[in-house]
Amino acid sequence: PSLLLEPQRSNLITQSEYYNSVWTLQNVSVTNNATTSPEGNNNASKLIPNTTTGLHRLRSNTISISSNGAYSAFVKADGYSKVALREDNAVGHSAVFDLSDGSVMNTNASGVADIDDYGNGWYRIYFDDNAISATCQLSIYVLADSYTSGDPAARPWAGDGTKGILIFGAQAESNATYPSSYIPNHGTSGG
């Protein structure tokens, strides 16, 4: 037998699976419980950019990072394949990922960004930010197929209103230099 030991952590995102009123939607629609998540339940959502030229993102509740933030989410391409995690309202650190080949495209975070293959097209994307102590929000951006580099918050584009990405398990942790195992949070302050 073996033990999997992890530090005590909390997920600061107060709705980590159901993207409702806790989240701010900008130029996107969300269909909750749209498909099977990596954990095998029908609790993954589809994020669909609309046809407005602008940013297409979900933005979390306000979170407080006392030092070192670790941000993660499970994502799967469903028409679009470029997605970003960005810490908004503080220093704007981010990481951008290409789900077509499972790669980190770029990052301006002060820590590590990585992508892990969970099978069946699902990836867990994450970055840690070891230079932040702030109140911020976690944003998940869908990016245009033509995106190649730069801050995702400075790349407006127009979606087609049909294609999107699948998302599940958004997580933000304080005092963390890497993401822990997924901590579901269904509306409490810590999960």
Coordinates of N, CA, C and O in Angstrom, one line a residue:
P1 N 0.8 -1.2 0.0 CA 0.0 0.0 0.0 C 0.9 1.2 0.0 O 2.0 1.2 0.4
S2 N 0.3 2.3 -0.5 CA 1.0 3.6 -0.5 C 0.0 4.7 -0.2 O -1.2 4.6 -0.3
L3 N 0.6 5.8 0.2 CA -0.2 7.0 0.6 C 0.0 8.1 -0.4 O 1.2 8.4 -0.7
L4 N -1.0 8.8 -0.7 CA -0.9 10.0 -1.5 C -1.1 11.2 -0.6 O -2.2 11.4 -0.1
L5 N 0.0 11.9 -0.3 CA 0.0 12.9 0.7 C 0.0 14.3 0.0 O 0.9 14.5 -0.8
E6 N -0.9 15.1 0.3 CA -0.9 16.5 -0.2 C -1.2 17.5 0.9 O -1.8 17.1 1.9
P7 N -0.7 18.7 0.7 CA -0.9 19.7 1.8 C -2.4 20.0 1.8 O -3.2 19.8 0.9
Q8 N -2.9 20.6 3.0 CA -4.2 21.0 3.1 C -4.5 22.2 2.3 O -3.8 23.2 2.3
R9 N -5.5 22.2 1.4 CA -5.7 23.3 0.4 C -7.2 23.5 0.4 O -8.0 22.7 0.7
S10 N -7.6 24.7 -0.1 CA -9.0 25.0 -0.4 C -9.1 25.6 -1.8 O -8.2 26.2 -2.3
N11 N -10.2 25.3 -2.4 CA -10.5 25.9 -3.7 C -11.3 27.2 -3.5 O -12.4 27.2 -2.9
L12 N -10.7 28.3 -3.9 CA -11.3 29.6 -3.6 C -12.4 30.0 -4.6 O -13.2 30.9 -4.4
I13 N -12.6 29.2 -5.7 CA -13.7 29.4 -6.6 C -15.0 28.8 -6.0 O -15.0 27.6 -5.7
T14 N -16.0 29.6 -5.8 CA -17.1 29.2 -5.0 C -18.2 28.4 -5.9 O -19.1 27.8 -5.3
Q15 N -18.0 28.3 -7.1 CA -18.8 27.4 -8.0 C -17.8 26.8 -9.0 O -17.7 27.4 -10.1
S16 N -17.2 25.7 -8.7 CA -16.2 25.2 -9.5 C -16.7 24.4 -10.7 O -15.9 24.0 -11.6
E17 N -17.9 24.0 -10.7 CA -18.5 23.1 -11.8 C -19.7 23.7 -12.4 O -20.0 23.4 -13.6
Y18 N -20.4 24.6 -11.8 CA -21.7 25.1 -12.3 C -21.5 26.6 -12.5 O -21.3 27.4 -11.6
Y19 N -21.4 27.0 -13.8 CA -21.0 28.4 -14.1 C -22.3 29.3 -14.2 O -22.8 29.6 -15.2
N20 N -22.7 29.7 -13.0 CA -24.0 30.4 -12.8 C -23.7 31.9 -12.4 O -22.7 32.4 -12.8
S21 N -24.5 32.4 -11.5 CA -24.4 33.9 -11.2 C -23.1 34.2 -10.5 O -22.8 35.4 -10.4
V22 N -22.4 33.3 -9.9 CA -21.2 33.6 -9.3 C -20.1 34.0 -10.3 O -19.2 34.8 -10.0
W23 N -20.3 33.6 -11.5 CA -19.4 33.9 -12.6 C -19.9 35.0 -13.5 O -21.1 35.1 -13.7
T24 N -19.0 35.8 -14.0 CA -19.4 36.9 -14.9 C -19.1 36.4 -16.4 O -18.0 35.9 -16.6
L25 N -20.1 36.4 -17.2 CA -19.9 36.0 -18.6 C -19.7 37.2 -19.5 O -20.5 38.1 -19.4
Q26 N -18.7 37.2 -20.3 CA -18.5 38.3 -21.2 C -18.4 37.7 -22.7 O -17.5 36.9 -23.0
N27 N -19.4 38.0 -23.4 CA -19.5 37.6 -24.8 C -19.5 36.1 -25.0 O -19.0 35.5 -26.0
V28 N -20.0 35.4 -24.0 CA -20.1 33.9 -24.1 C -21.5 33.5 -23.5 O -22.1 34.2 -22.7
S29 N -21.9 32.3 -23.9 CA -23.0 31.6 -23.2 C -22.5 30.3 -22.7 O -21.4 29.8 -23.1
V30 N -23.1 29.8 -21.6 CA -22.7 28.5 -21.0 C -23.9 27.6 -21.0 O -25.0 27.9 -20.6
T31 N -23.6 26.4 -21.4 CA -24.6 25.3 -21.2 C -24.0 24.4 -20.1 O -23.0 23.7 -20.3
N32 N -24.6 24.4 -18.9 CA -24.1 23.5 -17.8 C -24.6 22.1 -18.0 O -25.6 21.9 -18.7
N33 N -23.9 21.2 -17.5 CA -24.2 19.7 -17.6 C -24.4 19.3 -19.0 O -25.3 18.6 -19.4
A34 N -23.5 19.8 -19.9 CA -23.6 19.5 -21.3 C -23.0 18.2 -21.7 O -23.4 17.6 -22.8
T35 N -22.0 17.7 -21.0 CA -21.4 16.4 -21.4 C -20.6 15.8 -20.2 O -20.6 16.4 -19.1
T36 N -20.0 14.7 -20.4 CA -19.3 13.9 -19.4 C -18.0 14.6 -19.1 O -17.2 14.9 -20.0
S37 N -17.7 14.8 -17.8 CA -16.4 15.4 -17.3 C -15.4 14.3 -17.2 O -15.7 13.1 -17.3
P38 N -14.1 14.7 -16.9 CA -13.1 13.7 -16.7 C -13.4 12.8 -15.5 O -12.8 11.7 -15.4
E39 N -14.3 13.1 -14.6 CA -14.6 12.2 -13.5 C -15.7 11.3 -13.8 O -16.1 10.4 -13.0
G40 N -16.3 11.3 -15.0 CA -17.2 10.4 -15.5 C -18.7 10.7 -15.3 O -19.6 9.9 -15.6
N41 N -19.0 11.9 -14.8 CA -20.3 12.4 -14.5 C -20.7 13.4 -15.6 O -19.9 14.0 -16.2
N42 N -22.0 13.6 -15.8 CA -22.5 14.6 -16.7 C -22.6 16.0 -16.1 O -23.6 16.5 -15.9
N43 N -21.4 16.5 -15.8 CA -21.3 17.8 -15.1 C -20.2 18.7 -15.7 O -19.8 19.6 -15.1
A44 N -19.8 18.5 -17.0 CA -19.0 19.4 -17.7 C -19.9 20.4 -18.5 O -21.0 20.1 -18.8
S45 N -19.4 21.6 -18.7 CA -20.1 22.6 -19.3 C -19.5 23.0 -20.7 O -18.3 22.8 -20.9
K46 N -20.3 23.6 -21.5 CA -19.8 24.1 -22.8 C -19.9 25.6 -22.8 O -20.9 26.2 -22.4
L47 N -18.7 26.2 -23.1 CA -18.6 27.7 -23.2 C -18.5 28.1 -24.6 O -17.7 27.6 -25.4
I48 N -19.5 28.9 -25.1 CA -19.6 29.2 -26.5 C -19.5 30.7 -26.7 O -20.3 31.5 -26.2
P49 N -18.4 31.1 -27.4 CA -18.3 32.6 -27.8 C -19.3 33.0 -28.7 O -19.7 32.3 -29.7
N50 N -19.9 34.2 -28.5 CA -20.9 34.7 -29.4 C -20.2 35.5 -30.6 O -19.0 35.4 -30.7
T51 N -21.0 36.1 -31.4 CA -20.5 36.7 -32.7 C -20.0 38.1 -32.5 O -19.6 38.8 -33.5
T52 N -20.1 38.6 -31.3 CA -19.6 40.0 -31.0 C -18.0 40.0 -31.1 O -17.4 39.1 -30.6
T53 N -17.5 41.1 -31.7 CA -16.0 41.2 -31.7 C -15.7 41.8 -30.3 O -16.1 42.9 -29.9
G54 N -14.9 41.0 -29.6 CA -14.5 41.4 -28.2 C -13.8 40.2 -27.5 O -13.4 39.3 -28.2
L55 N -13.7 40.3 -26.2 CA -13.1 39.2 -25.4 C -14.2 38.2 -25.1 O -15.4 38.6 -24.9
H56 N -13.9 37.0 -25.0 CA -14.8 35.9 -24.8 C -14.3 35.1 -23.6 O -13.3 34.4 -23.7
R57 N -15.0 35.4 -22.4 CA -14.4 34.8 -21.2 C -15.5 34.6 -20.1 O -16.5 35.2 -20.1
L58 N -15.1 33.7 -19.2 CA -15.8 33.5 -17.9 C -14.9 34.1 -16.8 O -13.7 33.9 -16.9
R59 N -15.5 34.8 -15.9 CA -14.7 35.5 -14.8 C -15.3 35.0 -13.5 O -16.5 35.2 -13.2
S60 N -14.4 34.5 -12.6 CA -14.9 34.0 -11.3 C -15.3 35.0 -10.3 O -15.1 36.2 -10.5
N61 N -15.8 34.6 -9.2 CA -15.9 35.4 -8.0 C -14.6 36.0 -7.6 O -13.5 35.5 -8.0
T62 N -14.6 37.1 -6.8 CA -13.3 37.7 -6.3 C -12.7 36.7 -5.3 O -13.3 36.2 -4.4
I63 N -11.4 36.5 -5.5 CA -10.6 35.7 -4.6 C -9.5 36.5 -4.0 O -9.0 37.4 -4.6
S64 N -9.0 36.0 -2.9 CA -7.9 36.7 -2.2 C -6.7 35.7 -2.1 O -6.8 34.7 -1.5
I65 N -5.6 36.1 -2.8 CA -4.4 35.3 -2.8 C -3.4 35.9 -1.8 O -3.0 37.1 -2.0
S66 N -3.1 35.2 -0.7 CA -2.2 35.9 0.3 C -0.7 35.8 -0.2 O 0.1 36.6 0.1
S67 N -0.4 34.7 -0.9 CA 0.9 34.6 -1.5 C 0.9 33.4 -2.4 O 0.3 32.4 -2.0
N68 N 1.5 33.4 -3.6 CA 1.6 32.3 -4.5 C 0.2 31.7 -4.8 O -0.4 31.0 -4.1
G69 N -0.3 32.0 -6.0 CA -1.5 31.5 -6.5 C -1.3 30.4 -7.5 O -0.4 30.5 -8.3
A70 N -2.1 29.3 -7.4 CA -2.1 28.2 -8.3 C -3.5 28.2 -9.0 O -4.5 28.1 -8.2
Y71 N -3.6 28.3 -10.3 CA -4.9 28.3 -11.0 C -4.9 27.2 -12.0 O -4.0 26.9 -12.7
S72 N -6.1 26.5 -12.1 CA -6.2 25.4 -12.9 C -7.7 25.2 -13.4 O -8.6 25.7 -12.8
A73 N -7.9 24.4 -14.4 CA -9.2 24.0 -14.9 C -9.0 22.8 -15.9 O -7.9 22.6 -16.5
F74 N -10.1 22.0 -16.0 CA -10.1 21.0 -17.0 C -10.8 21.5 -18.3 O -11.9 22.2 -18.1
V75 N -10.2 21.3 -19.4 CA -10.8 21.8 -20.7 C -10.6 20.8 -21.8 O -9.8 20.0 -21.8
K76 N -11.5 21.0 -22.8 CA -11.5 20.1 -23.9 C -12.0 20.9 -25.1 O -13.0 21.7 -25.0
A77 N -11.3 20.7 -26.3 CA -11.7 21.5 -27.5 C -13.1 21.0 -27.9 O -13.4 19.8 -27.9
D78 N -13.9 21.9 -28.4 CA -15.2 21.5 -29.0 C -15.5 22.6 -30.1 O -16.5 23.3 -30.0
G79 N -14.6 22.6 -31.0 CA -14.7 23.6 -32.1 C -13.6 24.6 -32.1 O -13.0 24.9 -33.1
Y80 N -13.3 25.1 -30.9 CA -12.1 26.0 -30.7 C -11.1 25.2 -29.8 O -11.5 24.4 -29.0
S81 N -9.8 25.5 -30.0 CA -8.8 24.8 -29.3 C -7.8 25.6 -28.6 O -6.9 25.1 -27.9
K82 N -7.9 26.9 -28.6 CA -7.0 27.8 -27.8 C -7.7 28.4 -26.7 O -8.8 29.1 -26.8
V83 N -7.1 28.3 -25.5 CA -7.8 28.7 -24.3 C -6.7 29.3 -23.3 O -5.5 28.9 -23.4
A84 N -7.1 30.2 -22.5 CA -6.2 30.9 -21.5 C -6.8 30.9 -20.2 O -8.0 31.0 -20.0
L85 N -5.9 30.8 -19.2 CA -6.2 31.1 -17.8 C -5.5 32.4 -17.5 O -4.3 32.6 -17.8
R86 N -6.2 33.3 -16.9 CA -5.6 34.6 -16.6 C -6.1 35.1 -15.2 O -7.3 35.0 -14.9
E87 N -5.2 35.6 -14.5 CA -5.5 36.3 -13.2 C -5.8 37.7 -13.5 O -4.9 38.5 -14.0
D88 N -7.1 38.1 -13.4 CA -7.5 39.4 -13.8 C -7.6 40.3 -12.5 O -7.8 39.8 -11.4
N89 N -7.5 41.6 -12.7 CA -7.7 42.6 -11.7 C -6.5 42.8 -10.8 O -6.6 43.6 -9.9
A90 N -5.4 42.2 -11.0 CA -4.2 42.4 -10.2 C -3.1 42.7 -11.2 O -3.1 43.8 -11.8
V91 N -2.2 41.8 -11.5 CA -1.1 42.1 -12.4 C -1.3 41.5 -13.8 O -0.6 41.7 -14.7
G92 N -2.4 40.7 -14.0 CA -2.7 40.2 -15.3 C -1.9 39.0 -15.8 O -1.7 38.9 -17.0
H93 N -1.3 38.2 -14.9 CA -0.5 37.1 -15.4 C -1.4 36.0 -16.0 O -2.6 35.9 -15.6
S94 N -0.9 35.3 -16.9 CA -1.7 34.4 -17.7 C -0.9 33.3 -18.3 O 0.4 33.3 -18.3
A95 N -1.6 32.2 -18.8 CA -0.9 31.2 -19.6 C -1.9 30.8 -20.6 O -3.1 30.7 -20.4
V96 N -1.4 30.5 -21.8 CA -2.2 30.2 -23.0 C -1.9 28.8 -23.5 O -0.7 28.4 -23.5
F97 N -2.9 28.0 -23.8 CA -2.7 26.6 -24.1 C -3.4 26.3 -25.5 O -4.4 26.9 -25.8
D98 N -2.8 25.3 -26.2 CA -3.3 24.8 -27.5 C -3.8 23.4 -27.2 O -3.0 22.5 -27.0
L99 N -5.1 23.2 -27.3 CA -5.7 21.9 -27.0 C -5.6 20.9 -28.2 O -5.9 19.7 -28.0
S100 N -5.2 21.4 -29.3 CA -5.1 20.6 -30.5 C -3.8 19.7 -30.4 O -3.8 18.6 -31.0
D101 N -2.8 20.2 -29.7 CA -1.6 19.4 -29.6 C -1.1 19.3 -28.1 O 0.0 18.8 -27.8
G102 N -1.9 19.8 -27.2 CA -1.6 19.6 -25.8 C -0.3 20.4 -25.3 O 0.5 19.9 -24.6
S103 N -0.2 21.7 -25.8 CA 1.0 22.4 -25.5 C 0.7 23.7 -24.8 O -0.4 24.3 -24.9
V104 N 1.7 24.3 -24.1 CA 1.6 25.6 -23.5 C 2.1 26.5 -24.6 O 3.3 26.4 -25.1
M105 N 1.3 27.5 -25.1 CA 1.7 28.4 -26.1 C 2.6 29.5 -25.6 O 3.6 29.8 -26.2
N106 N 2.2 30.1 -24.5 CA 3.0 31.1 -23.9 C 2.5 31.4 -22.5 O 1.4 31.1 -22.1
T107 N 3.3 32.1 -21.7 CA 2.9 32.5 -20.4 C 3.7 33.8 -20.0 O 4.8 33.9 -20.4
N108 N 3.1 34.6 -19.2 CA 3.8 35.7 -18.6 C 3.8 35.6 -17.0 O 4.1 36.6 -16.3
A109 N 3.4 34.4 -16.6 CA 3.4 34.2 -15.1 C 4.8 34.1 -14.6 O 5.7 33.8 -15.3
S110 N 4.9 34.3 -13.3 CA 6.2 34.3 -12.7 C 6.6 32.9 -12.2 O 7.6 32.7 -11.5
G111 N 5.7 31.9 -12.4 CA 6.0 30.6 -12.0 C 5.9 29.6 -13.2 O 6.2 30.0 -14.4
V112 N 5.4 28.4 -13.0 CA 5.3 27.4 -14.0 C 3.9 27.3 -14.6 O 2.9 27.4 -13.9
A113 N 3.9 27.1 -15.9 CA 2.6 26.7 -16.6 C 2.8 25.3 -17.2 O 3.9 25.0 -17.7
D114 N 1.7 24.6 -17.2 CA 1.8 23.2 -17.8 C 0.4 22.7 -18.1 O -0.6 23.3 -17.8
I115 N 0.4 21.6 -18.9 CA -0.9 21.0 -19.4 C -0.7 19.5 -19.2 O 0.3 18.9 -19.6
D116 N -1.7 18.9 -18.6 CA -1.7 17.4 -18.4 C -2.8 16.8 -19.1 O -4.0 17.2 -19.1
D117 N -2.5 15.7 -19.9 CA -3.5 14.9 -20.7 C -4.2 14.0 -19.8 O -3.7 13.1 -19.1
Y118 N -5.6 14.1 -19.7 CA -6.5 13.3 -18.9 C -7.2 12.3 -19.8 O -8.1 11.6 -19.3
G119 N -6.9 12.2 -21.1 CA -7.5 11.3 -22.0 C -8.8 11.8 -22.5 O -9.5 12.7 -22.0
N120 N -9.3 11.2 -23.7 CA -10.5 11.5 -24.3 C -10.6 13.0 -24.7 O -11.7 13.6 -24.7
G121 N -9.5 13.6 -25.0 CA -9.5 15.0 -25.4 C -9.4 16.0 -24.2 O -9.3 17.2 -24.4
W122 N -9.5 15.5 -23.0 CA -9.5 16.4 -21.8 C -8.1 16.7 -21.3 O -7.2 15.8 -21.3
Y123 N -7.9 18.0 -21.0 CA -6.6 18.4 -20.4 C -6.9 19.1 -19.1 O -7.9 19.8 -19.0
R124 N -5.9 19.0 -18.2 CA -5.9 20.0 -17.0 C -4.8 21.0 -17.3 O -3.7 20.7 -17.5
I125 N -5.3 22.2 -17.4 CA -4.3 23.3 -17.6 C -4.1 24.1 -16.3 O -5.0 24.2 -15.5
Y126 N -2.9 24.6 -16.1 CA -2.6 25.3 -14.9 C -1.4 26.2 -15.0 O -0.5 26.0 -15.9
F127 N -1.4 27.2 -14.2 CA -0.2 28.0 -13.9 C -0.1 28.4 -12.5 O -1.2 28.5 -11.8
D128 N 1.1 28.6 -12.0 CA 1.2 29.1 -10.7 C 1.9 30.5 -10.8 O 2.7 30.7 -11.7
D129 N 1.6 31.3 -9.8 CA 2.1 32.7 -9.9 C 2.7 33.0 -8.5 O 2.1 33.3 -7.5
N130 N 4.1 32.9 -8.5 CA 4.8 33.1 -7.2 C 5.1 34.5 -6.9 O 5.9 34.8 -6.0
A131 N 4.5 35.5 -7.6 CA 4.9 36.9 -7.3 C 3.6 37.7 -7.1 O 3.6 38.9 -7.3
I132 N 2.6 37.0 -6.5 CA 1.3 37.8 -6.4 C 0.8 37.6 -4.9 O 0.9 36.5 -4.4
S133 N 0.4 38.7 -4.4 CA -0.4 38.7 -3.1 C -1.5 39.8 -3.4 O -1.2 41.0 -3.2
A134 N -2.7 39.4 -3.7 CA -3.6 40.3 -4.2 C -5.1 39.8 -4.2 O -5.3 38.6 -4.0
T135 N -6.0 40.7 -4.4 CA -7.4 40.3 -4.6 C -7.6 40.3 -6.1 O -7.2 41.3 -6.8
C136 N -8.1 39.2 -6.7 CA -8.2 39.1 -8.1 C -9.4 38.2 -8.5 O -10.1 37.8 -7.7
Q137 N -9.5 37.9 -9.8 CA -10.4 37.0 -10.3 C -9.7 36.0 -11.3 O -8.8 36.5 -12.0
L138 N -10.2 34.8 -11.4 CA -9.7 33.9 -12.4 C -10.6 34.0 -13.6 O -11.8 33.8 -13.5
S139 N -10.0 34.2 -14.7 CA -10.8 34.2 -16.0 C -10.3 33.1 -16.9 O -9.1 32.7 -16.9
I140 N -11.3 32.5 -17.6 CA -11.0 31.5 -18.6 C -11.4 32.1 -19.9 O -12.6 32.4 -20.1
Y141 N -10.5 32.2 -20.8 CA -10.7 32.9 -22.1 C -10.7 31.8 -23.2 O -9.9 30.9 -23.2
V142 N -11.7 31.9 -24.1 CA -11.6 31.2 -25.4 C -11.0 32.2 -26.4 O -11.4 33.3 -26.5
L143 N -10.0 31.7 -27.1 CA -9.2 32.5 -28.1 C -9.5 32.1 -29.5 O -9.8 30.9 -29.8
A144 N -9.3 33.0 -30.4 CA -9.5 32.7 -31.8 C -8.5 31.7 -32.3 O -7.3 31.6 -31.8
D145 N -8.8 30.9 -33.4 CA -7.9 30.0 -34.0 C -6.6 30.7 -34.5 O -5.6 30.1 -34.5
S146 N -6.8 31.9 -34.8 CA -5.6 32.7 -35.3 C -4.7 33.2 -34.3 O -3.6 33.8 -34.6
Y147 N -5.0 33.1 -33.0 CA -4.2 33.6 -31.9 C -2.8 32.9 -32.0 O -2.7 31.7 -32.1
T148 N -1.7 33.7 -31.8 CA -0.4 33.1 -31.8 C 0.4 33.6 -30.5 O 1.2 32.8 -30.0
S149 N 0.2 34.8 -30.0 CA 0.9 35.3 -28.9 C 0.3 36.5 -28.3 O -0.6 37.1 -28.9
G150 N 0.7 36.9 -27.1 CA 0.3 38.1 -26.5 C -0.7 37.9 -25.4 O -1.2 36.8 -25.1
D151 N -1.0 39.0 -24.7 CA -2.0 39.0 -23.6 C -3.4 38.6 -24.1 O -3.9 39.3 -25.0
P152 N -4.0 37.6 -23.5 CA -5.3 37.2 -24.0 C -6.4 38.3 -23.8 O -7.4 38.4 -24.5
A153 N -6.1 39.2 -22.8 CA -7.1 40.3 -22.6 C -6.9 41.4 -23.6 O -7.7 42.4 -23.5
A154 N -6.0 41.3 -24.5 CA -5.8 42.3 -25.6 C -6.0 41.7 -27.0 O -5.4 42.2 -27.9
R155 N -6.8 40.6 -27.1 CA -7.0 39.9 -28.3 C -8.5 39.8 -28.6 O -9.0 38.6 -28.6
P156 N -9.2 40.9 -29.0 CA -10.6 40.7 -29.3 C -10.8 40.0 -30.6 O -9.9 40.0 -31.5
W157 N -11.9 39.3 -30.7 CA -12.2 38.5 -32.0 C -13.7 38.2 -31.9 O -14.4 38.5 -30.9
A158 N -14.3 37.6 -33.0 CA -15.7 37.2 -33.0 C -15.8 35.7 -33.2 O -15.2 35.1 -34.1
G159 N -16.6 35.1 -32.3 CA -16.9 33.7 -32.4 C -18.0 33.5 -33.4 O -18.5 34.4 -34.1
D160 N -18.4 32.2 -33.6 CA -19.5 31.9 -34.5 C -20.8 31.6 -33.9 O -21.8 31.3 -34.5
G161 N -20.8 31.6 -32.5 CA -22.1 31.3 -31.8 C -22.4 29.9 -31.6 O -23.5 29.6 -31.1
T162 N -21.6 29.0 -32.2 CA -21.9 27.5 -32.1 C -20.7 26.8 -31.5 O -20.9 25.9 -30.6
K163 N -19.5 27.0 -32.0 CA -18.4 26.3 -31.5 C -17.9 26.8 -30.2 O -18.3 27.9 -29.8
G164 N -17.2 26.0 -29.4 CA -16.7 26.5 -28.1 C -15.6 25.6 -27.5 O -14.9 24.9 -28.3
I165 N -15.6 25.5 -26.2 CA -14.7 24.6 -25.5 C -15.6 24.0 -24.4 O -16.6 24.6 -23.9
L166 N -15.2 22.9 -23.9 CA -15.8 22.2 -22.7 C -15.0 22.5 -21.5 O -13.7 22.5 -21.6
I167 N -15.6 22.8 -20.4 CA -14.9 23.2 -19.2 C -15.4 22.4 -18.0 O -16.6 22.0 -17.9
F168 N -14.5 22.2 -17.0 CA -14.9 21.5 -15.7 C -13.9 21.9 -14.7 O -12.7 22.0 -15.0
G169 N -14.3 22.0 -13.5 CA -13.4 21.9 -12.3 C -12.4 23.1 -12.3 O -11.2 22.9 -12.1
A170 N -12.9 24.3 -12.3 CA -12.1 25.5 -12.1 C -11.6 25.6 -10.7 O -12.3 25.3 -9.8
Q171 N -10.3 25.9 -10.5 CA -9.7 25.9 -9.2 C -8.7 27.0 -9.0 O -7.9 27.3 -9.9
A172 N -8.7 27.7 -7.9 CA -7.7 28.7 -7.5 C -7.3 28.4 -6.1 O -8.2 28.3 -5.2
E173 N -6.0 28.4 -5.8 CA -5.5 28.1 -4.5 C -4.5 29.1 -4.1 O -3.7 29.6 -4.9
S174 N -4.5 29.5 -2.8 CA -3.6 30.4 -2.3 C -2.5 29.7 -1.6 O -2.6 28.5 -1.2
N175 N -1.3 30.3 -1.4 CA -0.1 29.7 -0.8 C 0.2 28.4 -1.5 O 0.5 27.3 -0.8
A176 N 0.2 28.4 -2.8 CA 0.5 27.2 -3.6 C 1.4 27.4 -4.7 O 1.3 28.4 -5.4
T177 N 2.4 26.6 -4.9 CA 3.3 26.7 -6.1 C 3.0 25.6 -7.1 O 3.7 25.6 -8.1
Y178 N 1.9 24.9 -6.9 CA 1.4 23.9 -7.9 C 0.0 23.6 -7.5 O -0.4 23.7 -6.4
P179 N -0.8 23.1 -8.5 CA -2.2 22.8 -8.2 C -2.3 21.4 -7.5 O -1.6 20.5 -7.8
S180 N -3.1 21.4 -6.5 CA -3.4 20.1 -5.8 C -4.4 19.3 -6.6 O -4.9 19.8 -7.7
S181 N -4.8 18.1 -6.2 CA -5.8 17.4 -6.8 C -7.1 18.2 -6.8 O -7.3 19.1 -5.9
Y182 N -8.0 18.0 -7.7 CA -9.2 18.8 -7.8 C -10.0 18.8 -6.6 O -10.3 17.7 -6.0
I183 N -10.4 20.0 -6.1 CA -11.2 20.1 -4.9 C -12.6 20.7 -5.3 O -12.7 21.9 -5.6
P184 N -13.6 19.9 -5.4 CA -15.0 20.4 -5.8 C -15.4 21.5 -4.8 O -15.2 21.4 -3.6
N185 N -16.1 22.5 -5.3 CA -16.6 23.6 -4.5 C -18.0 23.9 -5.1 O -18.1 24.4 -6.2
H186 N -19.0 23.7 -4.3 CA -20.4 24.0 -4.8 C -21.1 25.1 -4.0 O -22.3 25.0 -3.7
G187 N -20.3 26.2 -3.7 CA -20.9 27.3 -3.2 C -20.5 27.8 -1.8 O -21.0 28.7 -1.2
T188 N -19.5 27.1 -1.2 CA -18.9 27.5 0.1 C -17.7 28.3 -0.2 O -17.2 28.5 -1.3
S189 N -17.1 28.8 0.9 CA -15.9 29.6 0.8 C -14.6 28.9 0.6 O -13.6 29.4 0.2
G190 N -14.6 27.6 0.8 CA -13.4 26.9 0.6 C -13.4 25.5 0.0 O -12.4 25.0 -0.4
G191 N -14.6 24.9 -0.2 CA -14.6 23.6 -0.9 C -14.5 22.5 0.0 O -14.3 22.5 1.2

